[in-house]
Tab-separated table of C-alpha atoms and ligand atoms in Angstrom:
chain	number	residue	atom	x	y	z
A	16	MET	CA	106.723	-81.885	-134.004
A	17	THR	CA	103.566	-79.937	-133.416
A	18	GLY	CA	103.688	-76.407	-134.814
A	19	GLY	CA	106.498	-77.354	-137.185
A	20	ALA	CA	105.170	-75.138	-140.001
A	21	GLY	CA	105.859	-71.991	-137.972
A	22	PHE	CA	108.925	-69.806	-137.624
A	23	VAL	CA	110.929	-71.709	-134.984
A	24	GLY	CA	109.552	-75.095	-136.033
A	25	THR	CA	110.687	-74.728	-139.637
A	26	TRP	CA	114.269	-74.117	-138.525
A	27	LEU	CA	114.125	-76.984	-136.069
A	28	CYS	CA	112.683	-79.370	-138.669
A	29	ARG	CA	115.412	-78.621	-141.158
A	30	GLN	CA	118.131	-79.157	-138.557
A	31	LEU	CA	116.627	-82.424	-137.313
A	32	LEU	CA	116.239	-83.670	-140.897
A	33	ASP	CA	119.878	-82.758	-141.561
A	34	ASP	CA	120.806	-84.765	-138.456
A	35	GLY	CA	119.082	-87.828	-139.927
A	36	TRP	CA	115.772	-87.739	-138.046
A	37	HIS	CA	112.465	-88.647	-139.669
A	38	VAL	CA	110.211	-85.701	-138.862
A	39	LEU	CA	106.416	-85.655	-138.875
A	40	VAL	CA	104.933	-82.179	-138.487
A	41	VAL	CA	101.395	-81.894	-137.127
A	42	ASP	CA	100.112	-78.380	-137.772
A	43	ASN	CA	96.794	-76.745	-138.672
A	44	LEU	CA	98.550	-73.810	-140.420
A	45	VAL	CA	96.684	-71.261	-138.325
A	46	THR	CA	99.823	-69.095	-138.131
A	47	GLY	CA	102.264	-71.317	-140.016
A	48	THR	CA	102.380	-71.451	-143.787
A	49	ARG	CA	101.789	-74.043	-146.490
A	50	ALA	CA	104.846	-72.654	-148.271
A	51	ALA	CA	107.032	-73.647	-145.308
A	52	VAL	CA	105.645	-77.180	-145.451
A	53	ASP	CA	106.154	-77.341	-149.212
A	54	ARG	CA	109.814	-76.360	-148.831
A	55	LEU	CA	110.375	-79.075	-146.221
A	56	SER	CA	108.447	-81.636	-148.283
A	57	CYS	CA	111.307	-82.131	-150.730
A	58	HIS	CA	113.163	-83.954	-147.941
A	59	PRO	CA	112.514	-87.718	-148.115
A	60	ASN	CA	112.328	-88.084	-144.311
A	61	PHE	CA	109.725	-85.336	-143.875
A	62	SER	CA	105.989	-85.868	-143.601
A	63	PHE	CA	103.094	-83.609	-142.756
A	64	LEU	CA	99.726	-84.099	-141.075
A	65	GLU	CA	97.374	-81.132	-141.291
A	66	ALA	CA	95.491	-81.296	-138.012
A	67	ASP	CA	94.440	-79.217	-135.023
A	68	VAL	CA	96.297	-80.726	-132.053
A	69	ALA	CA	93.637	-79.390	-129.702
A	70	ARG	CA	91.544	-82.256	-131.111
A	71	PRO	CA	92.616	-85.911	-130.921
A	72	PHE	CA	94.913	-86.904	-133.798
A	73	LEU	CA	96.394	-90.216	-134.869
A	74	VAL	CA	100.085	-90.823	-135.506
A	75	GLU	CA	101.040	-94.191	-136.981
A	76	GLY	CA	104.392	-95.799	-136.276
A	77	ALA	CA	106.874	-95.397	-133.460
A	78	VAL	CA	107.797	-91.980	-132.069
A	79	ASP	CA	111.061	-91.287	-130.187
A	80	LEU	CA	110.628	-87.581	-129.506
A	81	VAL	CA	107.648	-85.211	-129.327
A	82	MET	CA	108.442	-81.527	-129.624
A	83	HIS	CA	105.357	-79.454	-128.840
A	84	LEU	CA	105.608	-76.032	-130.453
A	85	ALA	CA	102.022	-75.541	-131.612
A	86	SER	CA	100.590	-72.239	-130.405
A	87	PRO	CA	99.932	-68.802	-131.782
A	88	ALA	CA	102.956	-66.913	-130.465
A	89	SER	CA	102.749	-63.238	-131.384
A	90	PRO	CA	100.511	-60.801	-129.490
A	91	VAL	CA	98.625	-60.000	-132.694
A	92	ASP	CA	98.021	-63.691	-133.409
A	93	TYR	CA	96.869	-64.702	-129.940
A	94	ALA	CA	94.663	-61.616	-129.617
A	95	ALA	CA	92.927	-62.746	-132.819
A	96	LEU	CA	92.740	-66.388	-131.628
A	97	PRO	CA	92.116	-66.202	-127.877
A	98	VAL	CA	90.113	-69.394	-127.360
A	99	GLU	CA	92.217	-71.352	-129.846
A	100	THR	CA	95.342	-70.267	-127.964
A	101	MET	CA	93.960	-71.540	-124.672
A	102	LEU	CA	92.852	-74.809	-126.252
A	103	VAL	CA	96.175	-75.562	-127.925
A	104	GLY	CA	97.983	-74.836	-124.656
A	105	SER	CA	95.651	-77.105	-122.690
A	106	GLN	CA	94.074	-79.841	-124.850
A	107	GLY	CA	96.824	-79.635	-127.463
A	108	THR	CA	99.480	-80.133	-124.796
A	109	MET	CA	97.505	-83.053	-123.354
A	110	HIS	CA	97.304	-84.763	-126.766
A	111	ALA	CA	101.024	-84.226	-127.390
A	112	LEU	CA	101.826	-85.625	-123.934
A	113	ASP	CA	99.542	-88.618	-124.562
A	114	LEU	CA	101.475	-89.319	-127.767
A	115	ALA	CA	104.750	-89.246	-125.852
A	116	GLN	CA	103.353	-91.489	-123.112
A	117	LEU	CA	101.997	-94.014	-125.627
A	118	ASN	CA	105.406	-94.287	-127.312
A	119	GLY	CA	107.652	-93.950	-124.261
A	120	ALA	CA	109.085	-90.890	-126.036
A	121	ARG	CA	110.932	-87.844	-124.749
A	122	PHE	CA	108.650	-84.768	-124.684
A	123	VAL	CA	109.793	-81.144	-125.022
A	124	LEU	CA	107.449	-78.221	-124.382
A	125	ALA	CA	108.148	-74.861	-126.049
A	126	SER	CA	107.078	-72.591	-123.204
A	127	THR	CA	107.820	-68.901	-122.980
A	128	SER	CA	109.292	-66.060	-120.968
A	129	GLU	CA	105.697	-64.775	-120.862
A	130	VAL	CA	105.138	-67.098	-117.906
A	131	TYR	CA	107.042	-64.419	-115.942
A	132	GLY	CA	104.505	-61.774	-117.060
A	133	ASP	CA	105.619	-58.244	-116.155
A	134	PRO	CA	108.452	-59.476	-113.916
A	135	LEU	CA	109.270	-58.022	-110.508
A	136	VAL	CA	112.599	-59.902	-110.425
A	137	HIS	CA	115.345	-59.056	-112.881
A	138	PRO	CA	116.946	-60.921	-114.598
A	139	GLN	CA	114.455	-63.784	-114.468
A	140	PRO	CA	115.670	-67.111	-113.021
A	141	GLU	CA	113.564	-70.227	-113.470
A	142	HIS	CA	112.593	-70.300	-109.785
A	143	TYR	CA	110.818	-66.931	-110.125
A	144	TRP	CA	107.046	-67.565	-110.308
A	145	GLY	CA	106.133	-64.479	-112.302
A	146	ASN	CA	103.692	-61.607	-112.218
A	147	VAL	CA	100.857	-62.407	-114.613
A	148	ASN	CA	97.469	-60.728	-114.977
A	149	PRO	CA	95.061	-63.669	-115.416
A	150	VAL	CA	92.391	-61.555	-117.133
A	151	GLY	CA	94.489	-59.109	-119.184
A	152	PRO	CA	94.961	-58.998	-122.963
A	153	ARG	CA	98.029	-61.286	-122.801
A	154	SER	CA	96.494	-63.769	-120.384
A	155	VAL	CA	95.271	-66.257	-122.995
A	156	TYR	CA	98.871	-66.888	-124.014
A	157	ASP	CA	100.557	-66.525	-120.630
A	158	GLU	CA	98.076	-68.694	-118.762
A	159	SER	CA	97.853	-71.354	-121.470
A	160	LYS	CA	101.632	-71.753	-121.291
A	161	ARG	CA	101.553	-71.809	-117.493
A	162	PHE	CA	98.872	-74.496	-117.673
A	163	ALA	CA	100.943	-76.394	-120.259
A	164	GLU	CA	103.935	-76.330	-117.890
A	165	ALA	CA	101.802	-77.609	-115.006
A	166	LEU	CA	100.305	-80.385	-117.160
A	167	THR	CA	103.753	-81.394	-118.409
A	168	THR	CA	104.962	-81.576	-114.814
A	169	ALA	CA	101.942	-83.705	-113.862
A	170	TYR	CA	102.609	-86.182	-116.693
A	171	ARG	CA	106.222	-86.422	-115.524
A	172	SER	CA	105.382	-87.014	-111.887
A	173	SER	CA	102.283	-89.193	-112.211
A	174	ARG	CA	102.679	-90.905	-115.616
A	175	SER	CA	106.485	-91.222	-115.849
A	176	VAL	CA	106.751	-89.311	-119.134
A	177	ASP	CA	110.303	-88.085	-119.781
A	178	THR	CA	109.572	-84.368	-120.153
A	179	GLY	CA	111.583	-81.166	-120.595
A	180	ILE	CA	110.309	-77.583	-120.453
A	181	ALA	CA	112.053	-74.757	-122.342
A	182	ARG	CA	111.153	-71.144	-121.554
A	183	ILE	CA	111.982	-69.321	-124.771
A	184	PHE	CA	112.695	-65.576	-124.705
A	185	ASN	CA	112.295	-63.239	-127.724
A	186	THR	CA	113.587	-65.178	-130.718
A	187	TYR	CA	114.061	-63.617	-134.131
A	188	GLY	CA	115.608	-64.397	-137.482
A	189	PRO	CA	114.935	-65.117	-141.142
A	190	GLY	CA	111.632	-66.885	-141.690
A	191	MET	CA	109.455	-64.647	-139.507
A	192	ARG	CA	106.237	-63.393	-141.109
A	193	ALA	CA	106.435	-59.693	-141.920
A	194	ASP	CA	102.885	-59.248	-140.626
A	195	ASP	CA	103.095	-61.320	-137.448
A	196	GLY	CA	102.962	-58.189	-135.277
A	197	ARG	CA	106.215	-58.833	-133.414
A	198	MET	CA	108.633	-55.994	-132.869
A	199	ILE	CA	111.502	-57.032	-135.132
A	200	PRO	CA	109.474	-57.824	-138.281
A	201	ALA	CA	107.559	-54.578	-137.736
A	202	PHE	CA	110.682	-52.402	-137.327
A	203	MET	CA	112.466	-54.084	-140.218
A	204	THR	CA	109.659	-53.787	-142.732
A	205	GLN	CA	109.016	-50.196	-141.647
A	206	ALA	CA	112.707	-49.278	-141.972
A	207	LEU	CA	113.065	-50.992	-145.342
A	208	ARG	CA	109.930	-49.277	-146.676
A	209	GLY	CA	110.948	-45.871	-145.341
A	210	GLU	CA	107.891	-45.778	-143.063
A	211	PRO	CA	107.960	-44.518	-139.440
A	212	LEU	CA	109.156	-47.107	-136.898
A	213	THR	CA	106.351	-47.466	-134.341
A	214	VAL	CA	107.821	-47.647	-130.836
A	215	ALA	CA	105.411	-48.442	-127.998
A	216	GLY	CA	105.390	-46.062	-125.014
A	217	ASP	CA	108.652	-44.158	-124.619
A	218	GLY	CA	110.625	-47.227	-125.750
A	219	SER	CA	112.459	-47.608	-122.434
A	220	GLN	CA	111.060	-51.136	-121.873
A	221	THR	CA	113.742	-53.739	-122.488
A	222	ARG	CA	113.956	-57.029	-124.348
A	223	SER	CA	116.711	-59.637	-124.702
A	224	LEU	CA	117.017	-61.067	-128.177
A	225	CYS	CA	118.066	-64.543	-129.239
A	226	PHE	CA	118.847	-65.496	-132.835
A	227	VAL	CA	116.756	-68.435	-133.977
A	228	THR	CA	119.660	-70.860	-134.502
A	229	ASP	CA	120.696	-70.313	-130.882
A	230	THR	CA	117.162	-71.041	-129.686
A	231	THR	CA	116.924	-74.209	-131.784
A	232	ALA	CA	120.347	-75.339	-130.520
A	233	GLY	CA	118.980	-75.006	-126.983
A	234	LEU	CA	115.820	-76.933	-127.853
A	235	ARG	CA	117.848	-79.718	-129.426
A	236	ALA	CA	120.172	-79.873	-126.409
A	237	LEU	CA	117.154	-80.110	-124.123
A	238	ALA	CA	115.647	-82.840	-126.314
A	239	ALA	CA	118.887	-84.825	-126.169
A	240	SER	CA	119.072	-84.580	-122.367
A	241	SER	CA	116.892	-85.967	-119.613
A	242	CYS	CA	116.636	-82.524	-118.005
A	243	ALA	CA	113.131	-81.695	-116.736
A	244	GLY	CA	113.598	-77.944	-116.646
A	245	PRO	CA	112.171	-75.458	-116.848
A	246	VAL	CA	115.206	-74.041	-118.613
A	247	ASN	CA	115.449	-70.462	-119.845
A	248	LEU	CA	116.666	-70.075	-123.440
A	249	GLY	CA	117.390	-66.496	-124.392
A	250	GLY	CA	119.946	-63.855	-125.232
A	251	GLN	CA	121.934	-61.892	-122.683
A	252	ASP	CA	122.150	-58.615	-124.627
A	253	GLU	CA	119.328	-56.575	-123.101
A	254	VAL	CA	118.322	-53.559	-125.193
A	255	SER	CA	115.599	-50.985	-124.840
A	256	VAL	CA	112.935	-51.071	-127.542
A	257	LEU	CA	113.954	-47.566	-128.613
A	258	GLU	CA	117.627	-48.615	-128.915
A	259	LEU	CA	116.549	-51.603	-130.966
A	260	ALA	CA	114.499	-49.432	-133.335
A	261	GLU	CA	117.449	-47.055	-133.753
A	262	THR	CA	119.865	-49.943	-134.379
A	263	ILE	CA	117.604	-51.477	-137.019
A	264	ARG	CA	117.173	-48.083	-138.676
A	265	ARG	CA	120.965	-47.635	-138.769
A	266	LEU	CA	121.664	-51.140	-140.062
A	267	ALA	CA	118.994	-50.688	-142.747
A	268	GLY	CA	120.499	-47.357	-143.798
A	269	SER	CA	116.976	-45.996	-143.448
A	270	ARG	CA	115.873	-42.405	-142.947
A	271	SER	CA	112.577	-43.449	-141.327
A	272	ARG	CA	111.568	-41.458	-138.299
A	273	ILE	CA	110.510	-42.971	-134.965
A	274	ARG	CA	106.803	-42.663	-134.104
A	275	PHE	CA	105.766	-43.283	-130.497
A	276	VAL	CA	102.470	-45.128	-130.041
A	277	ASP	CA	100.462	-46.170	-126.982
A	278	LEU	CA	102.026	-48.810	-124.772
A	279	PRO	CA	99.831	-51.957	-124.839
A	280	GLU	CA	98.247	-52.968	-121.541
A	281	ASP	CA	100.454	-55.291	-119.406
A	282	ASP	CA	103.464	-54.807	-121.692
A	283	PRO	CA	106.464	-56.178	-119.730
A	284	LYS	CA	108.864	-53.408	-118.654
A	285	VAL	CA	111.967	-55.581	-118.539
A	286	ARG	CA	113.046	-58.942	-119.957
A	287	ARG	CA	116.327	-60.762	-119.532
A	288	PRO	CA	116.835	-64.444	-118.802
A	289	ASP	CA	119.147	-65.856	-116.215
A	290	THR	CA	120.582	-68.634	-118.389
A	291	SER	CA	122.977	-70.167	-115.881
A	292	ARG	CA	120.825	-73.303	-115.629
A	293	ALA	CA	120.974	-73.886	-119.402
A	294	GLN	CA	124.729	-73.370	-119.319
A	295	GLN	CA	125.230	-75.809	-116.435
A	296	LEU	CA	122.784	-78.530	-117.460
A	297	LEU	CA	122.889	-78.326	-121.248
A	298	GLY	CA	126.207	-76.614	-121.934
A	299	TRP	CA	124.183	-74.070	-123.892
A	300	ALA	CA	124.893	-70.395	-124.484
A	301	PRO	CA	123.854	-68.160	-127.370
A	302	SER	CA	126.587	-67.456	-129.908
A	303	VAL	CA	125.151	-65.069	-132.514
A	304	GLY	CA	125.673	-61.387	-131.680
A	305	VAL	CA	122.730	-59.004	-131.948
A	306	GLU	CA	124.075	-56.921	-134.842
A	307	GLU	CA	125.066	-60.008	-136.822
A	308	GLY	CA	121.635	-61.579	-136.248
A	309	LEU	CA	119.818	-58.368	-137.112
A	310	LEU	CA	121.788	-57.982	-140.352
A	311	ARG	CA	120.998	-61.548	-141.401
A	312	THR	CA	117.331	-60.961	-140.615
A	313	LEU	CA	117.255	-57.608	-142.428
A	314	GLU	CA	118.749	-59.237	-145.493
A	315	TRP	CA	115.995	-61.788	-145.453
A	316	PHE	CA	113.172	-59.248	-145.020
A	317	ASP	CA	114.716	-57.158	-147.774
A	318	GLN	CA	114.298	-60.111	-150.118
A	319	GLN	CA	110.728	-60.692	-148.977
A	320	LEU	CA	109.403	-57.240	-149.666
A	321	ALA	CA	107.461	-57.367	-152.861
A	322	GLU	CA	107.781	-53.878	-154.304
A	323	PRO	CA	111.294	-53.244	-155.652
A	324	SER	CA	110.825	-49.502	-155.161
A	325	THR	CA	110.550	-49.891	-151.379
A	326	ARG	CA	113.695	-51.939	-151.025
A	327	GLY	CA	116.930	-50.739	-149.519
A	328	ALA	CA	115.743	-47.363	-148.265
A	329	GLY	CA	119.418	-46.435	-147.923
A	330	SER	CA	122.916	-47.735	-148.344
A	331	ARG	CA	122.910	-50.260	-145.559
A	332	GLN	CA	125.504	-52.848	-144.719
A	333	ARG	CA	124.876	-56.173	-146.418
A	334	THR	CA	125.516	-59.701	-145.312
A	335	ALA	CA	125.399	-63.007	-147.129
A	336	LEU	CA	122.454	-65.297	-146.459
A	337	THR	CA	123.419	-68.773	-145.380
A	338	SER	CA	122.070	-71.662	-147.446
A	339	ASP	CA	119.551	-72.367	-144.643
A	340	GLU	CA	118.288	-68.803	-144.824
A	341	SER	CA	118.004	-68.928	-148.609
A	342	ALA	CA	116.061	-72.185	-148.259
A	343	LEU	CA	113.433	-70.348	-146.203
A	344	GLY	CA	112.107	-68.971	-149.448
A	345	ALA	CA	114.039	-65.820	-150.141
B	404	NAD	P1	104.570	-69.478	-135.089
B	404	NAD	O1	103.241	-68.834	-134.951
B	404	NAD	O2	105.428	-69.079	-136.227
B	404	NAD	O3	104.425	-71.065	-135.128
B	404	NAD	C1	103.445	-71.734	-134.369
B	404	NAD	C2	102.923	-72.905	-135.209
B	404	NAD	O4	101.923	-73.587	-134.439
B	404	NAD	C3	102.269	-72.478	-136.512
B	404	NAD	O5	102.764	-73.239	-137.589
B	404	NAD	C4	100.787	-72.741	-136.275
B	404	NAD	O6	100.075	-72.996	-137.455
B	404	NAD	C5	100.847	-73.912	-135.317
B	404	NAD	N1	99.627	-74.082	-134.515
B	404	NAD	C6	99.019	-73.163	-133.726
B	404	NAD	N2	97.921	-73.706	-133.161
B	404	NAD	C7	97.843	-74.993	-133.604
B	404	NAD	C8	96.941	-76.061	-133.368
B	404	NAD	N3	95.871	-75.921	-132.574
B	404	NAD	N4	97.180	-77.250	-133.968
B	404	NAD	C9	98.252	-77.426	-134.774
B	404	NAD	N5	99.146	-76.436	-135.042
B	404	NAD	C10	98.936	-75.240	-134.458
B	404	NAD	O7	105.334	-69.241	-133.709
B	404	NAD	P2	106.875	-69.476	-133.352
B	404	NAD	O8	107.499	-68.173	-133.119
B	404	NAD	O9	107.464	-70.418	-134.326
B	404	NAD	O10	106.724	-70.187	-131.941
B	404	NAD	C11	106.816	-71.607	-131.801
B	404	NAD	C12	106.616	-71.973	-130.344
B	404	NAD	O11	107.652	-71.364	-129.554
B	404	NAD	C13	105.297	-71.500	-129.762
B	404	NAD	O12	104.789	-72.485	-128.886
B	404	NAD	C14	105.661	-70.262	-128.983
B	404	NAD	O13	104.790	-70.050	-127.904
B	404	NAD	C15	107.069	-70.606	-128.517
B	404	NAD	N6	107.839	-69.382	-128.271
B	404	NAD	C16	108.303	-68.624	-129.327
B	404	NAD	C17	108.987	-67.451	-129.060
B	404	NAD	C18	109.531	-66.569	-130.164
B	404	NAD	O14	110.103	-65.514	-129.865
B	404	NAD	N7	109.408	-66.944	-131.435
B	404	NAD	C19	109.189	-67.037	-127.740
B	404	NAD	C20	108.680	-67.823	-126.716
B	404	NAD	C21	108.017	-68.996	-126.984
């Protein structure tokens, strides 16, 4: 698994290890963490290779499945790493595909809803080609994933690699970095610290949220199939960004105010997947409700915040962490 030291990859690794797989993570820790690797390292079937997959890397032994997750994924991260993002989407994808071809292995690409850009079709089905600015601030990520999808398709058609493409929509849950710049970690840490929740624009833009265990269930189902995709994986509960901020504030029992900030350039106005293909081909549908997922994530962020004085800015509802969530390092 490339990118297995990151947020989604860590969850996926643990589940695959629990299922009896031997998992080798190849990651350069550019946005993933050493702590995540250390926590996985106690498993006897886990191994780690610190390497940049945009450069050639060597894997010894047979490989049955290559899951390619390596890429900066948050707008803050890929804005800070623009060339690296393009290289991991292009050369990194090529090296991961070469590994699959060499071993006759199944290959799964973690692509993104960002391939739809600022969509003109709503909800987004897989046959929609998208509306992407090739030279905007998000283009390094959007275009590298679009290139990765095209390269994956070329390896399938011309080199007979058994490939599957997942288009992942906004995924959240315990294990996200508080400082990764994505909306949910930002709102949660702000609410828990009693700071203003920074909502971009007027907050009317929408997002559809998917709890991380639902996303990883979809990725595993795709891996176990021979489906080429692309397949959308995402939640159906579409909420405006302002509604989401207000919900998080309520669930956190926080008295933080909302502060409106400038809308970033090319920010998508709407986002909701059409997931009928995933339901038909993979039997997949998300199962964790938004409030339940948000509460589990809030609980986790609450435990991460260092200063005891900033914790629990109010008398919010509490939920028990699962053993998997506790294992993330709470
Ligand atoms: P993340 O930043 O937490 O994890 C990405 C991992 O990739 C990190 O461990 C990082 O160190 C590693 N990486 C980056 N460049 C690398 C390179 N050149 N060589 C080796 N390792 C490298 O992000 P995430 O949220 O876990 O996302 C995982 C994948 O899923 C990404 O490909 C992302 O584009 C995709 N995705 C995620 C979401 C989401 O909402 N989380 C949505 C759509 C798509």
